[in-house]
Amino acid sequence: MDDHKLSQLQQRFAEIYSLRRNLLRRDYALVQIARQFDLPTVSCRRMFYAYCTQRWLNDPWLRLEKWSESLSRLALFLFNRAESIAIAASLVLYFTVDAHERQKRVRYETLQVIYSMQEGPKISKARIKILETLNADRADLTTLVLVDKSLTNIDLERANLQGAILNGSELQEANLGRANLRAAELIAVNFLNANLRGAELQGAVLQDADLDGADLRGAQHLDPEQVKLAKNWACARYDEAFRRQLGRAVLTCQTSDRKAAVRETQPDRPTSTVTTLR
């Protein structure tokens, strides 16, 4: 296409440029131009779009007009969706406020359950179930005080028991996996076969606690000296690396009635023979 025809084509494009708001008339005009200049319709459209883009780039007022149109369309869209947006905002506000109130209610129920568990050593299964449910809802159990309580088989996995006082309580077969027991008082607690895998035990007091069969693999910030304050610590389960830190004080764990017979490293003493007199 020579320069003369190209100039004529640009003039025709300029004529139909004003028809950009009437898409049907504009497309019809483009088909007529394609026939006039013996061009494929697709090529004619592409050339027209290139012409429009060039004009838009060279004319700041056209760009401003384009932005105004976009803002108008956005405003119209928001206006048409105002009801939906208002409903969505109300739902977000509802659930946000509801979540806050739910947290307050859970905290209140937690305190009520804890206070009710202070009376007597025997705790009903119903109250234990409530405590487990509150923990599942991520209730705050920090500074929990349950001394000399029977909590056998309780499930407090991932419980936040930081600073709790559980001295003398029965926690046989309890699930305290990945629980936070940082700085907790666990003096004389019975952890027979309890699950303490991955539990946080930094600063926890284990003096005279029974660790027979307790699973302490993966426990966090556990110290060998801290463990050795407990009873039957040799019969607990540890990571291999931590067992090496405990040294060779105990090579095997012999149990009788689920209690460990701990032997310090020393020459084996002859076993005495007991004769039964009839």
Coordinates of C-alpha atoms in Angstrom, one line a residue:
M1 CA 0.0 0.0 0.0
D2 CA 1.5 3.3 -1.1
D3 CA 1.5 6.5 1.0
H4 CA -1.5 8.0 -0.9
K5 CA -3.7 5.0 -0.1
L6 CA -2.4 4.9 3.5
S7 CA -3.3 8.6 3.9
Q8 CA -6.8 7.9 2.6
L9 CA -7.1 5.0 5.0
Q10 CA -6.2 7.2 7.9
Q11 CA -8.8 9.7 6.9
R12 CA -11.5 7.0 6.8
F13 CA -10.3 5.8 10.2
A14 CA -10.6 9.3 11.6
E15 CA -14.1 9.5 10.2
I16 CA -15.3 6.4 12.0
Y17 CA -13.2 7.1 15.2
S18 CA -16.1 9.1 16.5
L19 CA -18.3 6.1 16.1
R20 CA -16.4 4.2 18.9
R21 CA -19.5 4.5 21.2
N22 CA -21.6 2.8 18.5
L23 CA -19.9 -0.5 18.0
L24 CA -22.4 -1.8 15.4
R25 CA -22.0 1.2 13.0
R26 CA -18.3 1.2 13.6
D27 CA -17.9 -2.5 12.6
Y28 CA -20.1 -2.0 9.6
A29 CA -18.0 1.0 8.5
L30 CA -14.8 -1.1 8.9
V31 CA -16.2 -3.8 6.7
Q32 CA -17.0 -1.2 4.0
I33 CA -13.5 0.3 4.3
A34 CA -12.0 -3.2 4.0
R35 CA -13.9 -3.7 0.7
Q36 CA -12.9 -0.2 -0.6
F37 CA -9.2 -0.8 0.0
D38 CA -9.3 -4.5 -0.9
L39 CA -8.2 -5.6 2.6
P40 CA -9.1 -8.6 4.7
T41 CA -11.7 -7.6 7.3
V42 CA -9.4 -8.9 10.1
S43 CA -6.5 -6.9 8.9
C44 CA -8.6 -3.8 8.6
R45 CA -9.8 -4.1 12.2
R46 CA -6.2 -4.6 13.4
M47 CA -5.0 -1.5 11.6
F48 CA -8.0 0.5 13.0
Y49 CA -7.1 -0.6 16.5
A50 CA -3.5 0.4 16.0
Y51 CA -4.7 3.8 14.8
C52 CA -6.9 4.2 17.9
T53 CA -4.1 3.2 20.2
Q54 CA -1.7 5.7 18.6
R55 CA -4.3 8.5 19.0
W56 CA -4.9 7.6 22.6
L57 CA -1.2 7.7 23.4
N58 CA -0.6 11.0 21.7
D59 CA -3.7 12.8 23.1
P60 CA -3.6 13.4 26.9
W61 CA -7.2 14.5 26.9
L62 CA -8.3 11.3 25.4
R63 CA -6.4 9.4 28.1
L64 CA -8.2 11.6 30.7
E65 CA -11.5 10.8 29.0
K66 CA -10.6 7.1 29.1
W67 CA -9.8 7.2 32.8
S68 CA -13.0 9.1 33.5
E69 CA -15.0 6.5 31.7
S70 CA -13.3 3.8 33.7
L71 CA -14.0 5.6 37.0
S72 CA -17.6 6.1 35.9
R73 CA -18.0 2.4 35.1
L74 CA -16.4 1.5 38.5
A75 CA -18.8 3.9 40.3
L76 CA -21.7 2.4 38.5
F77 CA -20.6 -1.1 39.3
L78 CA -20.2 -0.3 43.0
F79 CA -23.6 1.4 43.0
N80 CA -25.2 -1.6 41.4
R81 CA -23.5 -3.9 43.9
A82 CA -24.0 -1.6 46.9
E83 CA -26.5 -3.9 48.5
S84 CA -24.2 -7.0 48.1
I85 CA -21.3 -5.0 49.4
A86 CA -23.3 -3.9 52.4
I87 CA -24.4 -7.4 53.2
A88 CA -20.8 -8.7 52.9
A89 CA -19.5 -6.0 55.2
S90 CA -22.3 -6.8 57.7
L91 CA -21.3 -10.5 57.6
V92 CA -17.7 -9.6 58.2
L93 CA -18.6 -7.4 61.1
Y94 CA -21.0 -10.0 62.5
F95 CA -18.4 -12.8 62.5
T96 CA -15.7 -10.5 63.9
V97 CA -17.8 -9.4 66.8
D98 CA -19.2 -12.9 67.3
A99 CA -15.6 -14.3 67.4
H100 CA -14.7 -11.8 70.1
E101 CA -17.8 -12.6 72.1
R102 CA -17.2 -16.3 71.6
Q103 CA -13.7 -16.0 73.0
K104 CA -15.0 -14.2 76.1
R105 CA -17.6 -16.9 76.6
V106 CA -15.0 -19.7 76.2
R107 CA -12.8 -18.0 78.8
Y108 CA -15.7 -17.6 81.2
E109 CA -16.7 -21.3 80.8
T110 CA -13.1 -22.3 81.2
L111 CA -12.8 -20.5 84.5
Q112 CA -16.2 -22.0 85.7
V113 CA -15.0 -25.5 84.9
I114 CA -11.7 -25.0 86.6
Y115 CA -13.3 -23.6 89.7
S116 CA -15.7 -26.5 89.9
M117 CA -12.8 -29.0 89.6
Q118 CA -11.1 -27.7 92.7
E119 CA -13.6 -29.5 95.0
G120 CA -12.4 -32.9 96.0
P121 CA -9.8 -35.2 94.3
K122 CA -12.4 -37.0 92.2
I123 CA -13.3 -35.3 89.0
S124 CA -16.3 -36.5 87.0
K125 CA -15.9 -37.7 83.4
A126 CA -18.3 -35.0 82.3
R127 CA -16.1 -32.2 83.6
I128 CA -13.0 -33.8 82.1
K129 CA -14.9 -33.9 78.8
I130 CA -15.8 -30.2 79.1
L131 CA -12.1 -29.4 79.8
E132 CA -11.1 -31.3 76.7
T133 CA -13.7 -29.5 74.6
L134 CA -12.5 -26.1 75.8
N135 CA -8.9 -27.1 75.0
A136 CA -10.0 -28.1 71.5
D137 CA -11.5 -24.6 71.1
R138 CA -8.1 -23.3 72.1
A139 CA -9.2 -22.0 75.5
D140 CA -6.4 -20.4 77.6
L141 CA -5.4 -22.9 80.3
T142 CA -2.4 -21.0 81.6
T143 CA -1.8 -21.0 85.3
L144 CA -4.3 -23.9 85.7
V145 CA -4.2 -25.2 89.3
L146 CA -5.3 -28.8 89.8
V147 CA -3.5 -30.4 92.7
D148 CA -3.9 -34.1 93.6
K149 CA -6.5 -34.6 90.9
S150 CA -7.4 -37.7 89.0
L151 CA -7.0 -36.8 85.3
T152 CA -6.3 -40.3 83.9
N153 CA -6.6 -40.6 80.1
I154 CA -7.4 -36.9 79.7
D155 CA -6.7 -35.5 76.2
L156 CA -5.0 -32.1 76.4
E157 CA -3.0 -32.2 73.2
R158 CA -1.5 -28.8 72.3
A159 CA -2.9 -27.3 75.5
N160 CA -1.4 -24.1 76.7
L161 CA -0.6 -25.1 80.3
Q162 CA 2.2 -22.6 80.8
G163 CA 2.8 -22.0 84.5
A164 CA 0.1 -24.6 85.5
I165 CA 0.3 -26.3 88.9
L166 CA -0.6 -30.0 88.6
N167 CA 1.4 -31.3 91.6
G168 CA 0.4 -34.8 92.7
S169 CA -2.2 -35.3 90.0
E170 CA -2.8 -38.6 88.2
L171 CA -2.1 -38.3 84.5
Q172 CA -1.7 -41.9 83.5
E173 CA -2.2 -42.5 79.8
A174 CA -2.9 -38.7 79.4
N175 CA -2.3 -37.1 76.0
L176 CA -0.2 -34.0 76.4
G177 CA 1.5 -34.2 73.0
R178 CA 2.9 -30.8 71.9
A179 CA 1.4 -29.2 75.0
N180 CA 3.0 -26.0 76.4
L181 CA 4.2 -27.0 79.9
R182 CA 6.8 -24.2 80.2
A183 CA 7.5 -23.4 83.9
A184 CA 4.7 -25.8 85.0
E185 CA 4.9 -27.4 88.5
L186 CA 4.6 -31.2 87.9
I187 CA 5.9 -32.4 91.3
A188 CA 5.0 -36.0 92.0
V189 CA 2.7 -36.2 89.0
N190 CA 2.0 -39.7 87.8
F191 CA 2.9 -39.8 84.0
L192 CA 2.6 -43.5 83.7
N193 CA 2.5 -44.2 79.9
A194 CA 1.5 -40.6 79.2
N195 CA 2.1 -39.0 75.8
L196 CA 4.5 -36.0 76.1
R197 CA 5.8 -36.1 72.6
G198 CA 6.9 -32.7 71.4
A199 CA 5.8 -31.0 74.6
E200 CA 7.5 -27.7 75.7
L201 CA 9.1 -28.4 79.1
Q202 CA 11.5 -25.5 79.6
G203 CA 11.6 -24.8 83.3
A204 CA 9.0 -27.4 84.2
V205 CA 9.6 -29.0 87.6
L206 CA 9.6 -32.8 87.4
Q207 CA 10.8 -33.6 90.9
D208 CA 9.5 -37.0 92.0
A209 CA 7.2 -37.2 88.9
D210 CA 6.8 -40.8 87.8
L211 CA 8.0 -41.1 84.2
D212 CA 7.6 -44.8 83.8
G213 CA 6.6 -45.5 80.2
A214 CA 6.1 -41.8 79.4
D215 CA 6.9 -40.8 75.8
L216 CA 9.1 -37.8 75.8
R217 CA 10.4 -38.1 72.2
G218 CA 10.7 -34.7 70.6
A219 CA 10.2 -32.8 73.9
Q220 CA 11.4 -29.3 73.7
H221 CA 14.1 -27.7 76.0
L222 CA 14.3 -30.9 78.1
D223 CA 17.4 -31.0 80.3
P224 CA 19.0 -34.3 81.5
E225 CA 19.4 -32.9 85.1
Q226 CA 15.7 -31.9 85.0
V227 CA 14.7 -35.4 84.0
K228 CA 16.8 -37.1 86.7
L229 CA 14.9 -35.4 89.4
A230 CA 11.9 -37.6 88.4
K231 CA 11.3 -41.2 89.4
N232 CA 11.7 -44.0 86.9
W233 CA 13.0 -41.6 84.3
A234 CA 15.1 -44.5 82.8
C235 CA 11.9 -46.2 81.8
A236 CA 10.6 -43.3 79.7
R237 CA 11.0 -43.1 76.0
Y238 CA 13.5 -40.5 74.6
D239 CA 15.1 -39.6 71.3
E240 CA 18.3 -41.5 70.8
A241 CA 20.3 -38.3 71.0
F242 CA 18.8 -37.3 74.3
R243 CA 19.2 -40.8 75.7
R244 CA 23.0 -40.4 75.0
Q245 CA 22.9 -37.2 77.0
L246 CA 21.5 -39.1 79.9
G247 CA 24.7 -41.2 79.9
R248 CA 25.1 -44.8 80.8
A249 CA 23.6 -44.6 84.3
V250 CA 20.9 -47.0 83.1
L251 CA 21.3 -49.5 80.3
T252 CA 18.1 -51.4 80.7
C253 CA 14.8 -50.8 82.4
Q254 CA 13.4 -53.8 84.3
T255 CA 9.9 -53.2 85.5
S256 CA 7.9 -54.9 88.3
D257 CA 4.3 -53.9 88.6
R258 CA 5.1 -51.0 86.1
K259 CA 7.9 -49.6 88.4
A260 CA 11.5 -49.3 87.1
A261 CA 14.4 -50.8 89.0
V262 CA 17.1 -48.2 88.2
R263 CA 20.7 -49.4 88.5
E264 CA 23.6 -47.0 88.6
T265 CA 26.8 -47.9 86.7
Q266 CA 28.9 -50.0 89.0
P267 CA 30.2 -53.6 89.0
D268 CA 27.4 -56.1 89.1
R269 CA 26.7 -57.5 92.5
P270 CA 26.1 -61.2 93.0
T271 CA 22.4 -62.0 93.1
S272 CA 21.4 -63.4 96.4
T273 CA 19.5 -66.7 96.5
V274 CA 16.4 -66.8 98.6
T275 CA 15.4 -70.2 99.9
T276 CA 11.9 -70.8 100.9
L277 CA 11.6 -72.8 104.1
R278 CA 8.7 -75.1 104.4

